[in-house]
Amino acid sequence: MLKRLWWLIIILLMVIAFIAGYFCFAWQYGKSAPKHQAPVSETLALNAIEIIPHNVEFTQTYVGRLLPVHEAKVQPFISGFIDKIMVSGGEHVKQGDVLFTLEQNQYLAELEAAYANILQANADLSNAEAYYNRIKKAGKNTVSATELDNAKASFLSAQAAFEHAKANFALAEVNYNYTIVRSPIDGIVGDVSLTTGNYVSPTSGELFSIMQLNPIRVRFSITDKEYLTENNKPAPFVNDKIYLKLADGQIFSDTGKFKYTDNSLNSASNSIAVYADFNNINQTLIPNAYVTVLVKHTFKYSVQISKNYVSLENDGSYVYVIRDGKIIKEKVKISASEKTDFILENTFRKGDAILTEKIQQSYYGKTIIPKFLNAEKAEKERDK
């Protein structure tokens, strides 16, 4: 019995020792084991381009047509046979230079006859005036009222006849002067196919033209959206430079000066015509020739990026920006569009970078580090 009791005591002590050892081990492990830490967000390095605002020169091209600033279509005001031709095609003329004359005999005779009529009307007026004055001085006791009225009527009729004669003389003088056809502007004479003896009249139409080539004007058209942009400036095309590219590829030496826009929109093309003048001293530019119009504008402190990095959505245009380690969807304003690039207003913050990779949902909530691409890698990335 006693032996059995001892065995129970020994077993109990062993159990107590095991339990004590287990708790001692657990307590020691708890002190030495590292404390549990919350998981941290994963850090990703994604391809991006650095935002470097700078002055971006942008060139917009248009198809233009050259026009003379002034053009005179020469035709006679009176009928007659051509007497002398003073100019030939391609000749430079000044305003007032004689171009050709018509035979003057008929118009000279009409002028002299009109002058003679003035002299006759003036004599009749003098007689009628003298007679009327005598009748008035004679008094009512000497002449009748009827005689006085007749004298007054004769005087007034003679006065009217004199004025009519002067008007006829003025008309005859105008017609006579029209026998000498002068240039109304400075310019270059076009093709002259007239010969002496040709009969011409106002119904003959244009005989030849004279064009002013310096300055010369170019007409090109811009869209209604571009018109609104220009209209919001202090003055249209202010600070822009307007150049011309000629048919042989050369750039014309002089820059143009904006003059005005048309007064209505072309509904078919949704565009409006713009006119600019160029100094054409050497007459390189010829009316009716087609040219390429280059309008150069400098967008100050702007950002130029590939179109592939801009998302065009219904409510605006966006780019994905890495900002403070996070991806932000940033709305942007497009100032201009080139073939492959957009020019954006600089609305970005310092340190921002534009993500060049396709956005994935897994990127959100993670710390993003921009991995900047050089120009060559960015080009390859863009072409993917």
CSV table of C-alpha atoms in Angstrom, one decimal:
chain,number,residue,atom,x,y,z
A,1,MET,CA,0.0,0.0,0.0
A,2,LEU,CA,2.8,2.3,1.0
A,3,LYS,CA,4.7,1.4,-2.1
A,4,ARG,CA,1.8,2.2,-4.3
A,5,LEU,CA,1.4,5.6,-2.6
A,6,TRP,CA,5.0,6.5,-3.4
A,7,TRP,CA,4.5,5.7,-7.0
A,8,LEU,CA,1.5,8.1,-7.2
A,9,ILE,CA,3.6,10.8,-5.5
A,10,ILE,CA,6.4,10.3,-8.0
A,11,ILE,CA,4.0,10.5,-11.0
A,12,LEU,CA,2.4,13.6,-9.6
A,13,LEU,CA,5.8,15.3,-9.2
A,14,MET,CA,6.7,14.4,-12.8
A,15,VAL,CA,3.5,15.9,-14.1
A,16,ILE,CA,4.1,19.1,-12.0
A,17,ALA,CA,7.7,19.3,-13.3
A,18,PHE,CA,6.5,18.9,-16.9
A,19,ILE,CA,3.9,21.6,-16.6
A,20,ALA,CA,6.4,23.9,-14.9
A,21,GLY,CA,9.0,23.3,-17.6
A,22,TYR,CA,6.4,24.0,-20.4
A,23,PHE,CA,5.4,27.3,-18.9
A,24,CYS,CA,9.0,28.3,-18.3
A,25,PHE,CA,9.9,27.5,-21.9
A,26,ALA,CA,6.9,29.5,-23.2
A,27,TRP,CA,7.8,32.5,-21.0
A,28,GLN,CA,11.4,32.5,-22.3
A,29,TYR,CA,10.3,32.1,-25.9
A,30,GLY,CA,7.8,35.0,-25.6
A,31,LYS,CA,10.6,37.3,-24.4
A,32,SER,CA,13.0,36.4,-27.2
A,33,ALA,CA,10.6,36.1,-30.1
A,34,PRO,CA,10.1,39.3,-32.3
A,35,LYS,CA,6.9,41.2,-31.8
A,36,HIS,CA,4.3,41.0,-34.6
A,37,GLN,CA,4.3,43.9,-37.1
A,38,ALA,CA,1.6,45.1,-39.5
A,39,PRO,CA,2.3,44.4,-43.1
A,40,VAL,CA,3.6,47.3,-45.1
A,41,SER,CA,2.6,48.3,-48.7
A,42,GLU,CA,4.7,46.9,-51.5
A,43,THR,CA,6.9,49.4,-53.3
A,44,LEU,CA,6.8,49.5,-57.1
A,45,ALA,CA,9.2,51.2,-59.5
A,46,LEU,CA,7.1,52.2,-62.6
A,47,ASN,CA,8.2,53.8,-65.9
A,48,ALA,CA,7.6,57.5,-66.0
A,49,ILE,CA,8.8,60.7,-67.6
A,50,GLU,CA,9.9,63.7,-65.7
A,51,ILE,CA,7.9,66.8,-66.1
A,52,ILE,CA,10.1,69.6,-67.3
A,53,PRO,CA,8.1,72.8,-68.2
A,54,HIS,CA,9.8,74.9,-70.9
A,55,ASN,CA,8.9,77.2,-73.8
A,56,VAL,CA,7.5,75.1,-76.5
A,57,GLU,CA,7.5,76.4,-80.1
A,58,PHE,CA,4.5,75.1,-82.0
A,59,THR,CA,3.9,75.5,-85.8
A,60,GLN,CA,0.5,75.2,-87.4
A,61,THR,CA,0.3,74.8,-91.1
A,62,TYR,CA,-2.4,75.9,-93.5
A,63,VAL,CA,-3.0,76.2,-97.2
A,64,GLY,CA,-3.0,79.8,-98.4
A,65,ARG,CA,-3.6,81.7,-101.6
A,66,LEU,CA,-1.9,84.9,-102.5
A,67,LEU,CA,-4.0,87.9,-103.5
A,68,PRO,CA,-3.2,91.5,-104.6
A,69,VAL,CA,-4.1,94.1,-102.0
A,70,HIS,CA,-5.4,96.3,-104.7
A,71,GLU,CA,-6.4,95.4,-108.2
A,72,ALA,CA,-7.9,97.7,-110.9
A,73,LYS,CA,-9.7,96.4,-113.9
A,74,VAL,CA,-9.3,98.9,-116.6
A,75,GLN,CA,-12.3,99.7,-118.9
A,76,PRO,CA,-13.4,102.9,-120.6
A,77,PHE,CA,-16.2,105.1,-119.2
A,78,ILE,CA,-17.1,106.3,-122.8
A,79,SER,CA,-17.2,104.8,-126.2
A,80,GLY,CA,-14.6,105.6,-128.9
A,81,PHE,CA,-11.7,104.4,-131.0
A,82,ILE,CA,-8.3,103.9,-129.4
A,83,ASP,CA,-5.9,106.6,-130.5
A,84,LYS,CA,-2.7,105.7,-128.6
A,85,ILE,CA,-1.6,102.9,-126.2
A,86,MET,CA,1.0,104.1,-123.8
A,87,VAL,CA,1.8,100.9,-121.8
A,88,SER,CA,2.5,97.2,-122.4
A,89,GLY,CA,2.1,94.1,-120.4
A,90,GLY,CA,4.4,93.7,-117.3
A,91,GLU,CA,5.1,97.4,-117.1
A,92,HIS,CA,5.2,99.3,-113.8
A,93,VAL,CA,2.9,102.3,-113.6
A,94,LYS,CA,2.2,104.9,-111.1
A,95,GLN,CA,-1.2,106.3,-110.1
A,96,GLY,CA,-2.1,108.9,-112.7
A,97,ASP,CA,0.1,107.6,-115.5
A,98,VAL,CA,-1.6,107.6,-118.9
A,99,LEU,CA,-2.5,104.1,-120.1
A,100,PHE,CA,-4.2,104.9,-123.5
A,101,THR,CA,-6.2,107.6,-125.2
A,102,LEU,CA,-9.3,107.6,-127.3
A,103,GLU,CA,-9.9,109.8,-130.3
A,104,GLN,CA,-10.8,113.2,-129.0
A,105,ASN,CA,-12.3,115.1,-132.0
A,106,GLN,CA,-15.9,114.3,-131.2
A,107,TYR,CA,-15.6,115.0,-127.5
A,108,LEU,CA,-13.6,118.1,-128.1
A,109,ALA,CA,-16.3,119.5,-130.4
A,110,GLU,CA,-19.0,118.7,-127.9
A,111,LEU,CA,-16.9,120.5,-125.2
A,112,GLU,CA,-16.5,123.6,-127.4
A,113,ALA,CA,-20.2,123.6,-128.3
A,114,ALA,CA,-21.1,123.3,-124.6
A,115,TYR,CA,-18.9,126.3,-123.9
A,116,ALA,CA,-20.5,128.3,-126.7
A,117,ASN,CA,-23.9,127.5,-125.1
A,118,ILE,CA,-22.7,128.9,-121.8
A,119,LEU,CA,-21.7,132.1,-123.5
A,120,GLN,CA,-25.1,132.3,-125.2
A,121,ALA,CA,-27.0,131.5,-122.0
A,122,ASN,CA,-25.0,134.1,-120.1
A,123,ALA,CA,-25.9,136.8,-122.7
A,124,ASP,CA,-29.6,135.8,-122.5
A,125,LEU,CA,-29.5,136.0,-118.8
A,126,SER,CA,-27.9,139.4,-118.8
A,127,ASN,CA,-30.5,140.8,-121.1
A,128,ALA,CA,-33.4,139.2,-119.1
A,129,GLU,CA,-32.0,140.5,-115.9
A,130,ALA,CA,-31.5,144.1,-117.2
A,131,TYR,CA,-35.1,144.1,-118.6
A,132,TYR,CA,-36.5,142.8,-115.4
A,133,ASN,CA,-34.7,145.4,-113.4
A,134,ARG,CA,-36.0,148.2,-115.6
A,135,ILE,CA,-39.6,147.0,-115.3
A,136,LYS,CA,-39.3,146.9,-111.5
A,137,LYS,CA,-37.9,150.5,-111.4
A,138,ALA,CA,-40.7,151.8,-113.7
A,139,GLY,CA,-43.3,151.2,-111.1
A,140,LYS,CA,-46.9,150.0,-111.1
A,141,ASN,CA,-48.2,153.2,-112.6
A,142,THR,CA,-46.1,152.7,-115.8
A,143,VAL,CA,-46.3,148.9,-116.4
A,144,SER,CA,-49.0,146.4,-115.8
A,145,ALA,CA,-48.7,143.5,-113.3
A,146,THR,CA,-48.8,141.1,-116.2
A,147,GLU,CA,-45.8,142.7,-117.9
A,148,LEU,CA,-43.8,142.6,-114.6
A,149,ASP,CA,-44.6,138.9,-114.1
A,150,ASN,CA,-43.5,138.1,-117.6
A,151,ALA,CA,-40.2,140.0,-117.2
A,152,LYS,CA,-39.6,138.1,-114.0
A,153,ALA,CA,-40.4,134.7,-115.6
A,154,SER,CA,-38.1,135.5,-118.5
A,155,PHE,CA,-35.3,136.4,-116.1
A,156,LEU,CA,-35.8,133.2,-114.1
A,157,SER,CA,-36.0,131.1,-117.3
A,158,ALA,CA,-32.7,132.6,-118.5
A,159,GLN,CA,-31.1,131.9,-115.2
A,160,ALA,CA,-32.2,128.3,-115.4
A,161,ALA,CA,-30.9,128.0,-119.0
A,162,PHE,CA,-27.5,129.4,-117.9
A,163,GLU,CA,-27.2,126.8,-115.1
A,164,HIS,CA,-28.2,124.1,-117.5
A,165,ALA,CA,-25.6,125.2,-120.0
A,166,LYS,CA,-23.0,125.1,-117.3
A,167,ALA,CA,-24.0,121.5,-116.4
A,168,ASN,CA,-23.8,120.5,-120.0
A,169,PHE,CA,-20.3,122.0,-120.2
A,170,ALA,CA,-19.2,120.1,-117.1
A,171,LEU,CA,-20.5,116.9,-118.6
A,172,ALA,CA,-18.8,117.5,-121.9
A,173,GLU,CA,-15.6,118.3,-120.0
A,174,VAL,CA,-15.8,115.0,-118.0
A,175,ASN,CA,-16.4,113.0,-121.2
A,176,TYR,CA,-13.4,114.8,-122.9
A,177,ASN,CA,-11.2,114.0,-119.9
A,178,TYR,CA,-12.3,110.3,-120.1
A,179,THR,CA,-10.6,110.1,-123.5
A,180,ILE,CA,-7.4,110.0,-121.5
A,181,VAL,CA,-7.4,106.8,-119.4
A,182,ARG,CA,-5.1,107.0,-116.4
A,183,SER,CA,-3.9,104.4,-113.9
A,184,PRO,CA,-6.0,104.5,-110.7
A,185,ILE,CA,-3.2,102.8,-108.6
A,186,ASP,CA,0.5,101.9,-108.5
A,187,GLY,CA,1.1,98.5,-109.9
A,188,ILE,CA,2.0,96.2,-112.7
A,189,VAL,CA,0.1,96.1,-116.0
A,190,GLY,CA,-1.3,92.7,-117.0
A,191,ASP,CA,-1.6,91.4,-120.6
A,192,VAL,CA,-2.5,94.2,-123.0
A,193,SER,CA,-4.0,92.9,-126.2
A,194,LEU,CA,-5.4,96.2,-127.5
A,195,THR,CA,-4.3,97.8,-130.7
A,196,THR,CA,-4.7,101.3,-132.1
A,197,GLY,CA,-8.1,101.7,-133.8
A,198,ASN,CA,-10.0,99.2,-131.6
A,199,TYR,CA,-13.5,100.4,-130.8
A,200,VAL,CA,-14.2,100.2,-127.0
A,201,SER,CA,-17.1,101.1,-124.9
A,202,PRO,CA,-18.3,100.7,-121.3
A,203,THR,CA,-19.9,97.4,-122.3
A,204,SER,CA,-16.6,96.0,-123.6
A,205,GLY,CA,-15.8,94.8,-120.1
A,206,GLU,CA,-12.3,94.6,-118.7
A,207,LEU,CA,-9.6,95.6,-121.2
A,208,PHE,CA,-6.6,94.7,-118.9
A,209,SER,CA,-5.8,94.8,-115.2
A,210,ILE,CA,-3.3,96.5,-113.0
A,211,MET,CA,-2.2,94.8,-109.7
A,212,GLN,CA,-0.4,96.1,-106.8
A,213,LEU,CA,2.2,93.5,-105.8
A,214,ASN,CA,3.8,95.2,-102.8
A,215,PRO,CA,2.5,94.6,-100.3
A,216,ILE,CA,0.8,91.3,-101.2
A,217,ARG,CA,-1.9,89.5,-99.2
A,218,VAL,CA,-2.3,85.9,-98.3
A,219,ARG,CA,-5.6,84.3,-97.4
A,220,PHE,CA,-5.9,81.1,-95.3
A,221,SER,CA,-8.6,79.6,-93.2
A,222,ILE,CA,-8.7,78.5,-89.5
A,223,THR,CA,-11.3,76.4,-87.7
A,224,ASP,CA,-14.0,77.9,-85.6
A,225,LYS,CA,-12.3,76.6,-82.5
A,226,GLU,CA,-9.0,78.2,-83.5
A,227,TYR,CA,-10.9,81.5,-84.2
A,228,LEU,CA,-12.3,81.5,-80.6
A,229,THR,CA,-8.8,80.9,-79.3
A,230,GLU,CA,-7.4,83.8,-81.3
A,231,ASN,CA,-10.4,86.0,-80.4
A,232,ASN,CA,-9.7,85.5,-76.7
A,233,LYS,CA,-6.2,87.0,-77.0
A,234,PRO,CA,-5.6,90.7,-76.6
A,235,ALA,CA,-5.3,90.7,-80.5
A,236,PRO,CA,-5.5,87.8,-82.9
A,237,PHE,CA,-2.2,86.2,-83.6
A,238,VAL,CA,-0.4,88.4,-81.2
A,239,ASN,CA,3.2,87.3,-80.6
A,240,ASP,CA,2.8,84.8,-83.4
A,241,LYS,CA,5.0,84.7,-86.5
A,242,ILE,CA,3.5,84.1,-89.9
A,243,TYR,CA,5.7,82.6,-92.5
A,244,LEU,CA,5.2,81.3,-96.1
A,245,LYS,CA,6.7,78.2,-97.6
A,246,LEU,CA,6.9,78.5,-101.4
A,247,ALA,CA,6.4,75.8,-104.0
A,248,ASP,CA,10.1,75.0,-104.2
A,249,GLY,CA,10.2,74.4,-100.4
A,250,GLN,CA,11.9,77.6,-99.5
A,251,ILE,CA,10.7,79.8,-96.7
A,252,PHE,CA,9.9,83.4,-97.8
A,253,SER,CA,12.3,85.8,-96.1
A,254,ASP,CA,9.7,88.2,-94.7
A,255,THR,CA,7.2,87.5,-92.0
A,256,GLY,CA,3.6,88.5,-92.5
A,257,LYS,CA,1.4,90.9,-90.5
A,258,PHE,CA,-2.1,89.9,-89.6
A,259,LYS,CA,-4.7,92.3,-91.1
A,260,TYR,CA,-8.2,91.0,-90.4
A,261,THR,CA,-10.5,88.0,-90.4
A,262,ASP,CA,-13.6,87.5,-92.6
A,263,ASN,CA,-17.0,88.7,-91.3
A,264,SER,CA,-18.7,85.3,-91.5
A,265,LEU,CA,-18.0,81.6,-91.0
A,266,ASN,CA,-18.0,79.2,-94.0
A,267,SER,CA,-20.7,76.7,-92.9
A,268,ALA,CA,-19.5,74.0,-95.4
A,269,SER,CA,-16.0,73.8,-94.0
A,270,ASN,CA,-16.7,75.3,-90.5
A,271,SER,CA,-13.8,77.7,-91.0
A,272,ILE,CA,-13.2,81.4,-91.3
A,273,ALA,CA,-10.8,83.2,-93.6
A,274,VAL,CA,-7.8,85.1,-92.3
A,275,TYR,CA,-5.8,87.7,-94.2
A,276,ALA,CA,-2.2,88.7,-93.6
A,277,ASP,CA,0.1,91.1,-95.6
A,278,PHE,CA,3.7,90.5,-96.7
A,279,ASN,CA,6.4,92.9,-97.9
A,280,ASN,CA,7.0,91.8,-101.5
A,281,ILE,CA,9.8,94.1,-102.7
A,282,ASN,CA,11.4,91.6,-105.0
A,283,GLN,CA,8.0,90.4,-106.4
A,284,THR,CA,8.8,86.8,-105.4
A,285,LEU,CA,5.1,86.3,-104.5
A,286,ILE,CA,2.7,86.3,-107.4
A,287,PRO,CA,-1.1,86.7,-107.0
A,288,ASN,CA,-3.3,83.5,-107.2
A,289,ALA,CA,-0.3,81.3,-106.3
A,290,TYR,CA,-0.8,78.7,-103.5
A,291,VAL,CA,1.6,78.6,-100.6
A,292,THR,CA,1.9,76.9,-97.3
A,293,VAL,CA,1.2,79.2,-94.4
A,294,LEU,CA,3.2,78.5,-91.2
A,295,VAL,CA,2.0,80.1,-88.0
A,296,LYS,CA,4.6,79.8,-85.2
A,297,HIS,CA,3.5,80.3,-81.6
A,298,THR,CA,5.5,79.9,-78.4
A,299,PHE,CA,3.7,78.3,-75.5
A,300,LYS,CA,5.5,79.6,-72.5
A,301,TYR,CA,6.4,77.3,-69.6
A,302,SER,CA,4.4,74.4,-71.0
A,303,VAL,CA,4.7,70.6,-71.0
A,304,GLN,CA,5.0,68.6,-74.3
A,305,ILE,CA,4.2,64.9,-74.0
A,306,SER,CA,3.2,62.0,-76.3
A,307,LYS,CA,-0.5,61.6,-77.1
A,308,ASN,CA,-0.2,58.0,-75.9
A,309,TYR,CA,0.1,59.3,-72.3
A,310,VAL,CA,-3.1,61.3,-72.4
A,311,SER,CA,-6.5,59.8,-71.8
A,312,LEU,CA,-9.3,61.6,-73.8
A,313,GLU,CA,-12.6,61.1,-72.0
A,314,ASN,CA,-16.0,62.6,-72.3
A,315,ASP,CA,-15.5,65.1,-69.4
A,316,GLY,CA,-12.0,66.1,-70.3
A,317,SER,CA,-8.4,65.0,-70.8
A,318,TYR,CA,-6.4,63.2,-68.2
A,319,VAL,CA,-2.9,61.9,-67.4
A,320,TYR,CA,-1.8,59.6,-64.6
A,321,VAL,CA,0.7,61.3,-62.3
A,322,ILE,CA,3.0,59.9,-59.7
A,323,ARG,CA,2.7,62.3,-56.8
A,324,ASP,CA,4.1,61.8,-53.3
A,325,GLY,CA,4.5,58.1,-54.0
A,326,LYS,CA,0.9,57.6,-55.2
A,327,ILE,CA,-0.8,57.4,-58.5
A,328,ILE,CA,-3.2,60.4,-59.2
A,329,LYS,CA,-5.5,60.9,-62.1
A,330,GLU,CA,-4.9,64.5,-63.1
A,331,LYS,CA,-7.1,66.6,-65.4
A,332,VAL,CA,-5.1,68.6,-68.0
A,333,LYS,CA,-5.8,71.4,-70.5
A,334,ILE,CA,-4.5,70.8,-74.0
A,335,SER,CA,-3.1,74.0,-75.6
A,336,ALA,CA,-2.2,72.5,-79.0
A,337,SER,CA,-1.9,69.2,-80.8
A,338,GLU,CA,1.0,68.0,-83.1
A,339,LYS,CA,1.2,64.8,-85.0
A,340,THR,CA,2.4,62.7,-82.1
A,341,ASP,CA,2.4,65.1,-79.1
A,342,PHE,CA,0.1,67.3,-77.0
A,343,ILE,CA,1.2,70.6,-75.6
A,344,LEU,CA,-0.2,71.0,-72.1
A,345,GLU,CA,-0.6,73.9,-69.7
A,346,ASN,CA,1.7,73.4,-66.8
A,347,THR,CA,-0.8,72.7,-64.0
A,348,PHE,CA,1.5,70.1,-62.4
A,349,ARG,CA,3.2,70.2,-59.0
A,350,LYS,CA,6.9,70.2,-58.4
A,351,GLY,CA,8.1,66.7,-58.3
A,352,ASP,CA,5.3,65.2,-60.3
A,353,ALA,CA,6.0,62.5,-62.9
A,354,ILE,CA,3.8,61.2,-65.7
A,355,LEU,CA,3.2,57.5,-65.7
A,356,THR,CA,4.0,55.9,-69.1
A,357,GLU,CA,2.7,52.4,-68.3
A,358,LYS,CA,-0.8,51.2,-68.7
A,359,ILE,CA,-2.6,51.7,-65.4
A,360,GLN,CA,-3.5,48.6,-63.4
A,361,GLN,CA,-5.8,48.3,-60.4
A,362,SER,CA,-3.1,46.6,-58.3
A,363,TYR,CA,-1.0,49.8,-58.5
A,364,TYR,CA,-3.4,51.7,-56.1
A,365,GLY,CA,-2.5,51.6,-52.5
A,366,LYS,CA,1.1,50.8,-53.1
A,367,THR,CA,4.1,53.1,-52.9
A,368,ILE,CA,5.2,54.1,-56.4
A,369,ILE,CA,8.7,55.2,-57.3
A,370,PRO,CA,9.1,56.7,-60.8
A,371,LYS,CA,11.7,55.0,-63.0
A,372,PHE,CA,12.5,57.8,-65.4
A,373,LEU,CA,13.0,56.9,-69.1
A,374,ASN,CA,15.5,58.5,-71.4
A,375,ALA,CA,14.3,59.8,-74.7
A,376,GLU,CA,15.1,56.6,-76.7
A,377,LYS,CA,13.3,54.3,-74.2
A,378,ALA,CA,10.4,56.7,-73.9
A,379,GLU,CA,10.0,56.5,-77.7
A,380,LYS,CA,10.1,52.7,-77.7
A,381,GLU,CA,7.6,52.7,-74.8
A,382,ARG,CA,5.3,55.0,-76.7
A,383,ASP,CA,5.4,52.8,-79.8
A,384,LYS,CA,4.3,49.6,-78.0
